Amino acid sequence: MKNIIFLGSKSLGEACFDYLLKSLNGDKYKICCASSNQDSSNVWWHTNSIYQIITEERPDIDFIPMDEKNLEVLSQKITEHEIDMIISVQYNWIIPDQILKMVSHNAINLHNAKLPEYKGFNAVNMHILNDETVYTSTLHWMIEDVDAGEIAYEREFPIAPNVDATQLYEMALMNAVEMFKEFVEDLNSEGPLPRKEMKGDSKFYSRKTLQRKVITDTDSLDTVTKKSRAFSFSDFEPAYFEFNEVKYYVIPETGYNTHENN
């Protein structure tokens, strides 16, 4: 039986944790510990279901708040529960090699974008800006380098024309959950989990890519339209241009953006 520690957050991490709990089949694995956000009021996704599930339904699972790295506590729990597998789904912190070595690098991470072409952050926004026609979710084996290691699972879907960031985010989330279900199905079986070499041109997108929402070329309809779609995401500032030091927000007609310009 695999003793698992689950590290995750946001809608995707919460959905995967819930599915992992509900898919227990005999004695193939056990979730011993989980780390996520404890408070829902100070995160943009406004939920903390992993914490709620553990507190209200599964007190047998140890909980580690992820507000801080808590590497010492993480190490203690891995030793205490004899953890032999880490599952990470949009965890807030980089997991150092010293932790990975404790489970003999038997650690898998869900990166909701294609690797190695879309390492880092803001993949949904960048797919629209880069005129991509296909979106790929990835589960990969973790090594010391971020968003690197062998590929375990991939699942893709076509990107519809004129999609905005909110729509693409929701589709990518559903795609990733379906891929995670395939992983859990294999986890419940006796066979080894897949591994293949990660190939492709590596590209890392930092958090600063969100600065591209400023529209400097207002004469280009393609630029204005593309940026309005790429940055139409609830609770976040939309794309904009500036005139006389005043911001003018640009929101696509079919977008779901709820940002109030005030």
PDB file of C-alpha atoms in Angstrom:
ATOM      1  CA  MET A   1       0.000   0.000   0.000  1.00  0.00           C
ATOM      2  CA  LYS A   2       1.264   3.468  -0.898  1.00  0.00           C
ATOM      3  CA  ASN A   3       1.207   6.041   1.883  1.00  0.00           C
ATOM      4  CA  ILE A   4       0.476   9.351   0.166  1.00  0.00           C
ATOM      5  CA  ILE A   5       0.900  12.993   1.077  1.00  0.00           C
ATOM      6  CA  PHE A   6      -1.211  15.333  -1.066  1.00  0.00           C
ATOM      7  CA  LEU A   7      -0.064  18.906  -1.676  1.00  0.00           C
ATOM      8  CA  GLY A   8      -2.486  21.139  -3.534  1.00  0.00           C
ATOM      9  CA  SER A   9      -4.798  24.096  -3.811  1.00  0.00           C
ATOM     10  CA  LYS A  10      -7.117  26.068  -6.089  1.00  0.00           C
ATOM     11  CA  SER A  11     -10.117  24.532  -7.854  1.00  0.00           C
ATOM     12  CA  LEU A  12      -7.993  21.925  -9.608  1.00  0.00           C
ATOM     13  CA  GLY A  13      -6.167  20.766  -6.489  1.00  0.00           C
ATOM     14  CA  GLU A  14      -9.431  20.549  -4.567  1.00  0.00           C
ATOM     15  CA  ALA A  15     -11.153  18.557  -7.321  1.00  0.00           C
ATOM     16  CA  CYS A  16      -8.244  16.115  -7.553  1.00  0.00           C
ATOM     17  CA  PHE A  17      -8.076  15.642  -3.791  1.00  0.00           C
ATOM     18  CA  ASP A  18     -11.812  14.939  -3.646  1.00  0.00           C
ATOM     19  CA  TYR A  19     -11.546  12.406  -6.471  1.00  0.00           C
ATOM     20  CA  LEU A  20      -8.534  10.721  -4.881  1.00  0.00           C
ATOM     21  CA  LEU A  21     -10.480  10.311  -1.628  1.00  0.00           C
ATOM     22  CA  LYS A  22     -13.568   8.911  -3.309  1.00  0.00           C
ATOM     23  CA  SER A  23     -11.605   6.494  -5.489  1.00  0.00           C
ATOM     24  CA  LEU A  24      -9.972   4.428  -2.764  1.00  0.00           C
ATOM     25  CA  ASN A  25     -10.074   0.830  -3.942  1.00  0.00           C
ATOM     26  CA  GLY A  26      -9.093  -1.700  -1.322  1.00  0.00           C
ATOM     27  CA  ASP A  27      -5.658  -1.191   0.171  1.00  0.00           C
ATOM     28  CA  LYS A  28      -3.814   0.223  -2.866  1.00  0.00           C
ATOM     29  CA  TYR A  29      -3.094   3.590  -1.263  1.00  0.00           C
ATOM     30  CA  LYS A  30      -3.787   5.680   1.807  1.00  0.00           C
ATOM     31  CA  ILE A  31      -3.901   9.471   2.109  1.00  0.00           C
ATOM     32  CA  CYS A  32      -2.050  10.136   5.345  1.00  0.00           C
ATOM     33  CA  CYS A  33      -1.493  13.865   5.151  1.00  0.00           C
ATOM     34  CA  ALA A  34      -2.448  16.904   3.049  1.00  0.00           C
ATOM     35  CA  SER A  35      -1.293  20.490   2.731  1.00  0.00           C
ATOM     36  CA  SER A  36      -3.441  23.305   1.376  1.00  0.00           C
ATOM     37  CA  ASN A  37      -4.773  26.749   2.265  1.00  0.00           C
ATOM     38  CA  GLN A  38      -6.580  26.926   5.582  1.00  0.00           C
ATOM     39  CA  ASP A  39      -8.302  30.264   4.956  1.00  0.00           C
ATOM     40  CA  SER A  40     -10.500  31.023   1.950  1.00  0.00           C
ATOM     41  CA  SER A  41     -10.740  34.778   2.450  1.00  0.00           C
ATOM     42  CA  ASN A  42      -7.179  35.633   1.473  1.00  0.00           C
ATOM     43  CA  VAL A  43      -6.851  33.615  -1.771  1.00  0.00           C
ATOM     44  CA  TRP A  44      -8.203  34.560  -5.183  1.00  0.00           C
ATOM     45  CA  TRP A  45     -10.044  31.263  -5.671  1.00  0.00           C
ATOM     46  CA  HIS A  46     -12.048  31.880  -2.453  1.00  0.00           C
ATOM     47  CA  THR A  47     -12.314  28.222  -1.369  1.00  0.00           C
ATOM     48  CA  ASN A  48     -10.595  25.905   1.132  1.00  0.00           C
ATOM     49  CA  SER A  49     -12.404  22.611   0.597  1.00  0.00           C
ATOM     50  CA  ILE A  50      -9.383  20.391   1.348  1.00  0.00           C
ATOM     51  CA  TYR A  51      -9.125  21.901   4.817  1.00  0.00           C
ATOM     52  CA  GLN A  52     -12.900  21.651   5.298  1.00  0.00           C
ATOM     53  CA  ILE A  53     -13.053  17.992   4.236  1.00  0.00           C
ATOM     54  CA  ILE A  54     -10.250  17.021   6.608  1.00  0.00           C
ATOM     55  CA  THR A  55     -11.681  19.051   9.494  1.00  0.00           C
ATOM     56  CA  GLU A  56     -15.285  17.941   9.105  1.00  0.00           C
ATOM     57  CA  GLU A  57     -15.053  14.461   7.571  1.00  0.00           C
ATOM     58  CA  ARG A  58     -11.539  13.034   7.712  1.00  0.00           C
ATOM     59  CA  PRO A  59      -9.768  13.948  10.962  1.00  0.00           C
ATOM     60  CA  ASP A  60      -7.590  10.862  10.428  1.00  0.00           C
ATOM     61  CA  ILE A  61      -5.719  12.814   7.721  1.00  0.00           C
ATOM     62  CA  ASP A  62      -3.099  15.211   9.073  1.00  0.00           C
ATOM     63  CA  PHE A  63      -3.339  18.771   7.727  1.00  0.00           C
ATOM     64  CA  ILE A  64      -0.418  21.141   7.100  1.00  0.00           C
ATOM     65  CA  PRO A  65      -1.283  24.803   6.351  1.00  0.00           C
ATOM     66  CA  MET A  66       0.506  25.976   3.206  1.00  0.00           C
ATOM     67  CA  ASP A  67       0.572  29.668   4.141  1.00  0.00           C
ATOM     68  CA  GLU A  68       4.272  29.109   4.764  1.00  0.00           C
ATOM     69  CA  LYS A  69       6.680  26.528   3.329  1.00  0.00           C
ATOM     70  CA  ASN A  70       6.608  24.419   6.526  1.00  0.00           C
ATOM     71  CA  LEU A  71       9.402  22.202   5.201  1.00  0.00           C
ATOM     72  CA  GLU A  72      10.307  20.974   8.678  1.00  0.00           C
ATOM     73  CA  VAL A  73       6.720  19.905   9.373  1.00  0.00           C
ATOM     74  CA  LEU A  74       6.499  18.339   5.917  1.00  0.00           C
ATOM     75  CA  SER A  75       9.644  16.318   6.587  1.00  0.00           C
ATOM     76  CA  GLN A  76       8.336  15.216   9.975  1.00  0.00           C
ATOM     77  CA  LYS A  77       5.048  13.995   8.493  1.00  0.00           C
ATOM     78  CA  ILE A  78       6.821  12.103   5.722  1.00  0.00           C
ATOM     79  CA  THR A  79       8.889  10.280   8.348  1.00  0.00           C
ATOM     80  CA  GLU A  80       6.010   9.817  10.814  1.00  0.00           C
ATOM     81  CA  HIS A  81       3.634   8.299   8.254  1.00  0.00           C
ATOM     82  CA  GLU A  82       6.331   6.511   6.258  1.00  0.00           C
ATOM     83  CA  ILE A  83       5.205   8.382   3.171  1.00  0.00           C
ATOM     84  CA  ASP A  84       6.372   6.804  -0.056  1.00  0.00           C
ATOM     85  CA  MET A  85       4.549   9.016  -2.589  1.00  0.00           C
ATOM     86  CA  ILE A  86       3.950  12.751  -3.019  1.00  0.00           C
ATOM     87  CA  ILE A  87       1.108  14.033  -5.203  1.00  0.00           C
ATOM     88  CA  SER A  88       1.227  17.742  -5.992  1.00  0.00           C
ATOM     89  CA  VAL A  89      -1.543  19.660  -7.767  1.00  0.00           C
ATOM     90  CA  GLN A  90      -1.010  23.416  -7.988  1.00  0.00           C
ATOM     91  CA  TYR A  91       0.823  23.552  -4.696  1.00  0.00           C
ATOM     92  CA  ASN A  92       1.947  26.985  -3.606  1.00  0.00           C
ATOM     93  CA  TRP A  93       5.618  26.154  -2.993  1.00  0.00           C
ATOM     94  CA  ILE A  94       8.549  24.601  -4.819  1.00  0.00           C
ATOM     95  CA  ILE A  95       9.298  21.208  -3.300  1.00  0.00           C
ATOM     96  CA  PRO A  96      13.068  20.967  -2.715  1.00  0.00           C
ATOM     97  CA  ASP A  97      15.175  17.982  -3.616  1.00  0.00           C
ATOM     98  CA  GLN A  98      15.754  17.169   0.051  1.00  0.00           C
ATOM     99  CA  ILE A  99      12.033  16.378   0.343  1.00  0.00           C
ATOM    100  CA  LEU A 100      11.911  14.476  -2.945  1.00  0.00           C
ATOM    101  CA  LYS A 101      14.804  12.274  -1.807  1.00  0.00           C
ATOM    102  CA  MET A 102      12.799  11.254   1.267  1.00  0.00           C
ATOM    103  CA  VAL A 103      10.339   9.453  -1.045  1.00  0.00           C
ATOM    104  CA  SER A 104      13.018   8.322  -3.506  1.00  0.00           C
ATOM    105  CA  HIS A 105      11.676  10.860  -6.018  1.00  0.00           C
ATOM    106  CA  ASN A 106       8.389   8.973  -6.140  1.00  0.00           C
ATOM    107  CA  ALA A 107       6.632  12.310  -6.521  1.00  0.00           C
ATOM    108  CA  ILE A 108       4.243  13.390  -9.248  1.00  0.00           C
ATOM    109  CA  ASN A 109       3.042  16.885 -10.102  1.00  0.00           C
ATOM    110  CA  LEU A 110       0.109  18.108 -12.162  1.00  0.00           C
ATOM    111  CA  HIS A 111       1.157  21.070 -14.277  1.00  0.00           C
ATOM    112  CA  ASN A 112      -1.860  22.298 -16.185  1.00  0.00           C
ATOM    113  CA  ALA A 113      -0.023  23.115 -19.402  1.00  0.00           C
ATOM    114  CA  LYS A 114       2.234  21.414 -21.918  1.00  0.00           C
ATOM    115  CA  LEU A 115       5.791  20.711 -20.811  1.00  0.00           C
ATOM    116  CA  PRO A 116       8.459  21.801 -21.391  1.00  0.00           C
ATOM    117  CA  GLU A 117       6.969  24.494 -23.654  1.00  0.00           C
ATOM    118  CA  TYR A 118       4.875  26.149 -20.938  1.00  0.00           C
ATOM    119  CA  LYS A 119       6.803  26.007 -17.693  1.00  0.00           C
ATOM    120  CA  GLY A 120       5.987  28.469 -14.940  1.00  0.00           C
ATOM    121  CA  PHE A 121       2.887  30.611 -14.658  1.00  0.00           C
ATOM    122  CA  ASN A 122      -0.076  32.066 -16.553  1.00  0.00           C
ATOM    123  CA  ALA A 123      -0.280  29.316 -19.178  1.00  0.00           C
ATOM    124  CA  VAL A 124      -3.914  30.068 -20.009  1.00  0.00           C
ATOM    125  CA  ASN A 125      -3.164  33.711 -20.810  1.00  0.00           C
ATOM    126  CA  MET A 126      -0.078  32.831 -22.832  1.00  0.00           C
ATOM    127  CA  HIS A 127      -1.870  30.203 -24.923  1.00  0.00           C
ATOM    128  CA  ILE A 128      -4.255  32.905 -26.163  1.00  0.00           C
ATOM    129  CA  LEU A 129      -1.496  35.432 -26.754  1.00  0.00           C
ATOM    130  CA  ASN A 130       0.543  32.820 -28.625  1.00  0.00           C
ATOM    131  CA  ASP A 131      -2.370  31.824 -30.888  1.00  0.00           C
ATOM    132  CA  GLU A 132      -2.206  28.202 -29.770  1.00  0.00           C
ATOM    133  CA  THR A 133      -4.842  25.853 -31.165  1.00  0.00           C
ATOM    134  CA  VAL A 134      -4.323  22.973 -28.695  1.00  0.00           C
ATOM    135  CA  TYR A 135      -4.098  22.939 -24.886  1.00  0.00           C
ATOM    136  CA  THR A 136      -2.298  20.143 -23.032  1.00  0.00           C
ATOM    137  CA  SER A 137      -2.397  19.183 -19.340  1.00  0.00           C
ATOM    138  CA  THR A 138       0.587  17.272 -17.934  1.00  0.00           C
ATOM    139  CA  LEU A 139       1.364  14.976 -15.017  1.00  0.00           C
ATOM    140  CA  HIS A 140       5.120  14.616 -14.604  1.00  0.00           C
ATOM    141  CA  TRP A 141       7.562  12.970 -12.234  1.00  0.00           C
ATOM    142  CA  MET A 142       9.284  15.572 -10.099  1.00  0.00           C
ATOM    143  CA  ILE A 143      13.000  16.256  -9.987  1.00  0.00           C
ATOM    144  CA  GLU A 144      14.988  19.100  -8.454  1.00  0.00           C
ATOM    145  CA  ASP A 145      14.411  21.368 -11.473  1.00  0.00           C
ATOM    146  CA  VAL A 146      10.984  23.022 -11.555  1.00  0.00           C
ATOM    147  CA  ASP A 147       8.468  21.703 -14.123  1.00  0.00           C
ATOM    148  CA  ALA A 148      10.947  19.091 -15.311  1.00  0.00           C
ATOM    149  CA  GLY A 149      11.281  15.325 -15.137  1.00  0.00           C
ATOM    150  CA  GLU A 150       9.755  12.425 -17.015  1.00  0.00           C
ATOM    151  CA  ILE A 151       6.207  12.689 -18.360  1.00  0.00           C
ATOM    152  CA  ALA A 152       3.636  10.380 -16.812  1.00  0.00           C
ATOM    153  CA  TYR A 153       0.377  11.492 -18.456  1.00  0.00           C
ATOM    154  CA  GLU A 154      -0.745  14.048 -21.022  1.00  0.00           C
ATOM    155  CA  ARG A 155      -4.218  14.991 -22.198  1.00  0.00           C
ATOM    156  CA  GLU A 156      -5.102  17.642 -24.772  1.00  0.00           C
ATOM    157  CA  PHE A 157      -8.110  19.413 -26.257  1.00  0.00           C
ATOM    158  CA  PRO A 158      -8.584  21.927 -29.092  1.00  0.00           C
ATOM    159  CA  ILE A 159      -8.762  25.621 -28.253  1.00  0.00           C
ATOM    160  CA  ALA A 160     -11.826  27.204 -29.818  1.00  0.00           C
ATOM    161  CA  PRO A 161     -11.413  30.484 -31.730  1.00  0.00           C
ATOM    162  CA  ASN A 162     -12.201  33.636 -29.753  1.00  0.00           C
ATOM    163  CA  VAL A 163     -12.101  31.844 -26.393  1.00  0.00           C
ATOM    164  CA  ASP A 164     -11.361  34.085 -23.416  1.00  0.00           C
ATOM    165  CA  ALA A 165      -9.161  33.311 -20.411  1.00  0.00           C
ATOM    166  CA  THR A 166     -12.037  32.347 -18.109  1.00  0.00           C
ATOM    167  CA  GLN A 167     -13.487  29.929 -20.644  1.00  0.00           C
ATOM    168  CA  LEU A 168     -10.100  28.392 -21.416  1.00  0.00           C
ATOM    169  CA  TYR A 169      -9.292  28.078 -17.700  1.00  0.00           C
ATOM    170  CA  GLU A 170     -12.519  26.158 -17.089  1.00  0.00           C
ATOM    171  CA  MET A 171     -11.891  23.845 -20.045  1.00  0.00           C
ATOM    172  CA  ALA A 172      -8.291  23.252 -18.971  1.00  0.00           C
ATOM    173  CA  LEU A 173      -9.482  22.421 -15.458  1.00  0.00           C
ATOM    174  CA  MET A 174     -11.932  19.791 -16.739  1.00  0.00           C
ATOM    175  CA  ASN A 175      -9.274  18.361 -19.042  1.00  0.00           C
ATOM    176  CA  ALA A 176      -6.771  18.073 -16.181  1.00  0.00           C
ATOM    177  CA  VAL A 177      -9.286  16.381 -13.877  1.00  0.00           C
ATOM    178  CA  GLU A 178     -10.002  13.754 -16.541  1.00  0.00           C
ATOM    179  CA  MET A 179      -6.270  13.124 -16.872  1.00  0.00           C
ATOM    180  CA  PHE A 180      -5.957  12.847 -13.085  1.00  0.00           C
ATOM    181  CA  LYS A 181      -8.727  10.245 -13.068  1.00  0.00           C
ATOM    182  CA  GLU A 182      -6.662   8.119 -15.463  1.00  0.00           C
ATOM    183  CA  PHE A 183      -3.711   8.408 -13.078  1.00  0.00           C
ATOM    184  CA  VAL A 184      -5.835   7.352 -10.078  1.00  0.00           C
ATOM    185  CA  GLU A 185      -7.212   4.399 -12.024  1.00  0.00           C
ATOM    186  CA  ASP A 186      -3.640   3.233 -12.655  1.00  0.00           C
ATOM    187  CA  LEU A 187      -2.751   3.938  -9.035  1.00  0.00           C
ATOM    188  CA  ASN A 188      -5.460   1.474  -8.036  1.00  0.00           C
ATOM    189  CA  SER A 189      -4.027  -1.182 -10.327  1.00  0.00           C
ATOM    190  CA  GLU A 190      -0.972  -3.377  -9.858  1.00  0.00           C
ATOM    191  CA  GLY A 191       0.977  -2.109 -12.859  1.00  0.00           C
ATOM    192  CA  PRO A 192       3.781   0.479 -12.880  1.00  0.00           C
ATOM    193  CA  LEU A 193       2.908   4.089 -13.611  1.00  0.00           C
ATOM    194  CA  PRO A 194       4.068   5.372 -17.023  1.00  0.00           C
ATOM    195  CA  ARG A 195       7.247   7.347 -17.648  1.00  0.00           C
ATOM    196  CA  LYS A 196       8.605   8.873 -20.823  1.00  0.00           C
ATOM    197  CA  GLU A 197      11.256  11.441 -21.619  1.00  0.00           C
ATOM    198  CA  MET A 198      10.189  15.082 -21.639  1.00  0.00           C
ATOM    199  CA  LYS A 199      10.957  16.484 -25.085  1.00  0.00           C
ATOM    200  CA  GLY A 200      10.484  19.864 -26.717  1.00  0.00           C
ATOM    201  CA  ASP A 201      11.711  23.427 -26.604  1.00  0.00           C
ATOM    202  CA  SER A 202      11.769  24.611 -23.000  1.00  0.00           C
ATOM    203  CA  LYS A 203      10.153  27.958 -22.213  1.00  0.00           C
ATOM    204  CA  PHE A 204       9.516  29.457 -18.761  1.00  0.00           C
ATOM    205  CA  TYR A 205       6.869  32.126 -18.176  1.00  0.00           C
ATOM    206  CA  SER A 206       7.257  34.167 -15.002  1.00  0.00           C
ATOM    207  CA  ARG A 207       4.510  35.894 -13.061  1.00  0.00           C
ATOM    208  CA  LYS A 208       5.572  39.090 -14.846  1.00  0.00           C
ATOM    209  CA  THR A 209       3.918  37.878 -18.044  1.00  0.00           C
ATOM    210  CA  LEU A 210       0.712  39.409 -16.682  1.00  0.00           C
ATOM    211  CA  GLN A 211       2.287  42.793 -17.370  1.00  0.00           C
ATOM    212  CA  ARG A 212       1.590  42.125 -21.042  1.00  0.00           C
ATOM    213  CA  LYS A 213      -2.021  43.150 -20.452  1.00  0.00           C
ATOM    214  CA  VAL A 214      -1.068  46.758 -21.241  1.00  0.00           C
ATOM    215  CA  ILE A 215      -2.162  47.567 -24.802  1.00  0.00           C
ATOM    216  CA  THR A 216       0.332  49.891 -26.457  1.00  0.00           C
ATOM    217  CA  ASP A 217      -0.757  49.401 -30.064  1.00  0.00           C
ATOM    218  CA  THR A 218      -4.399  50.486 -30.083  1.00  0.00           C
ATOM    219  CA  ASP A 219      -4.385  50.714 -33.888  1.00  0.00           C
ATOM    220  CA  SER A 220      -4.065  46.924 -34.161  1.00  0.00           C
ATOM    221  CA  LEU A 221      -7.487  45.296 -33.863  1.00  0.00           C
ATOM    222  CA  ASP A 222      -5.818  41.876 -33.571  1.00  0.00           C
ATOM    223  CA  THR A 223      -3.706  43.009 -30.611  1.00  0.00           C
ATOM    224  CA  VAL A 224      -6.621  44.671 -28.825  1.00  0.00           C
ATOM    225  CA  THR A 225      -8.920  41.688 -29.361  1.00  0.00           C
ATOM    226  CA  LYS A 226      -6.333  39.105 -28.374  1.00  0.00           C
ATOM    227  CA  LYS A 227      -5.274  40.891 -25.200  1.00  0.00           C
ATOM    228  CA  SER A 228      -8.874  41.530 -24.180  1.00  0.00           C
ATOM    229  CA  ARG A 229      -9.526  37.775 -24.397  1.00  0.00           C
ATOM    230  CA  ALA A 230      -6.228  36.750 -22.805  1.00  0.00           C
ATOM    231  CA  PHE A 231      -6.814  38.839 -19.690  1.00  0.00           C
ATOM    232  CA  SER A 232     -10.560  38.484 -19.245  1.00  0.00           C
ATOM    233  CA  PHE A 233     -10.586  36.653 -15.921  1.00  0.00           C
ATOM    234  CA  SER A 234     -12.850  37.240 -12.935  1.00  0.00           C
ATOM    235  CA  ASP A 235     -11.385  39.178  -9.998  1.00  0.00           C
ATOM    236  CA  PHE A 236      -8.303  40.189 -11.991  1.00  0.00           C
ATOM    237  CA  GLU A 237      -7.598  43.439 -13.775  1.00  0.00           C
ATOM    238  CA  PRO A 238      -8.507  43.228 -17.494  1.00  0.00           C
ATOM    239  CA  ALA A 239      -6.356  44.352 -20.405  1.00  0.00           C
ATOM    240  CA  TYR A 240      -6.190  48.117 -20.730  1.00  0.00           C
ATOM    241  CA  PHE A 241      -4.647  51.067 -22.541  1.00  0.00           C
ATOM    242  CA  GLU A 242      -3.745  54.395 -21.018  1.00  0.00           C
ATOM    243  CA  PHE A 243      -4.557  57.896 -22.207  1.00  0.00           C
ATOM    244  CA  ASN A 244      -3.603  61.004 -20.255  1.00  0.00           C
ATOM    245  CA  GLU A 245      -2.650  58.749 -17.306  1.00  0.00           C
ATOM    246  CA  VAL A 246      -6.162  57.228 -17.200  1.00  0.00           C
ATOM    247  CA  LYS A 247      -6.710  53.474 -17.639  1.00  0.00           C
ATOM    248  CA  TYR A 248      -9.349  52.291 -20.116  1.00  0.00           C
ATOM    249  CA  TYR A 249     -10.266  48.629 -19.674  1.00  0.00           C
ATOM    250  CA  VAL A 250     -10.971  46.458 -22.707  1.00  0.00           C
ATOM    251  CA  ILE A 251     -13.289  43.484 -22.142  1.00  0.00           C
ATOM    252  CA  PRO A 252     -14.409  41.068 -24.894  1.00  0.00           C
ATOM    253  CA  GLU A 253     -18.108  41.104 -25.686  1.00  0.00           C
ATOM    254  CA  THR A 254     -18.516  37.406 -24.884  1.00  0.00           C
ATOM    255  CA  GLY A 255     -16.204  37.387 -21.873  1.00  0.00           C
ATOM    256  CA  TYR A 256     -17.109  36.474 -18.306  1.00  0.00           C
ATOM    257  CA  ASN A 257     -15.071  39.237 -16.692  1.00  0.00           C
ATOM    258  CA  THR A 258     -16.726  40.701 -13.569  1.00  0.00           C
ATOM    259  CA  HIS A 259     -14.042  43.279 -12.747  1.00  0.00           C
ATOM    260  CA  GLU A 260     -15.499  46.602 -11.677  1.00  0.00           C
ATOM    261  CA  ASN A 261     -13.649  49.599 -13.048  1.00  0.00           C
ATOM    262  CA  ASN A 262     -13.422  51.901 -10.089  1.00  0.00           C
TER     263      ASN A 262
END
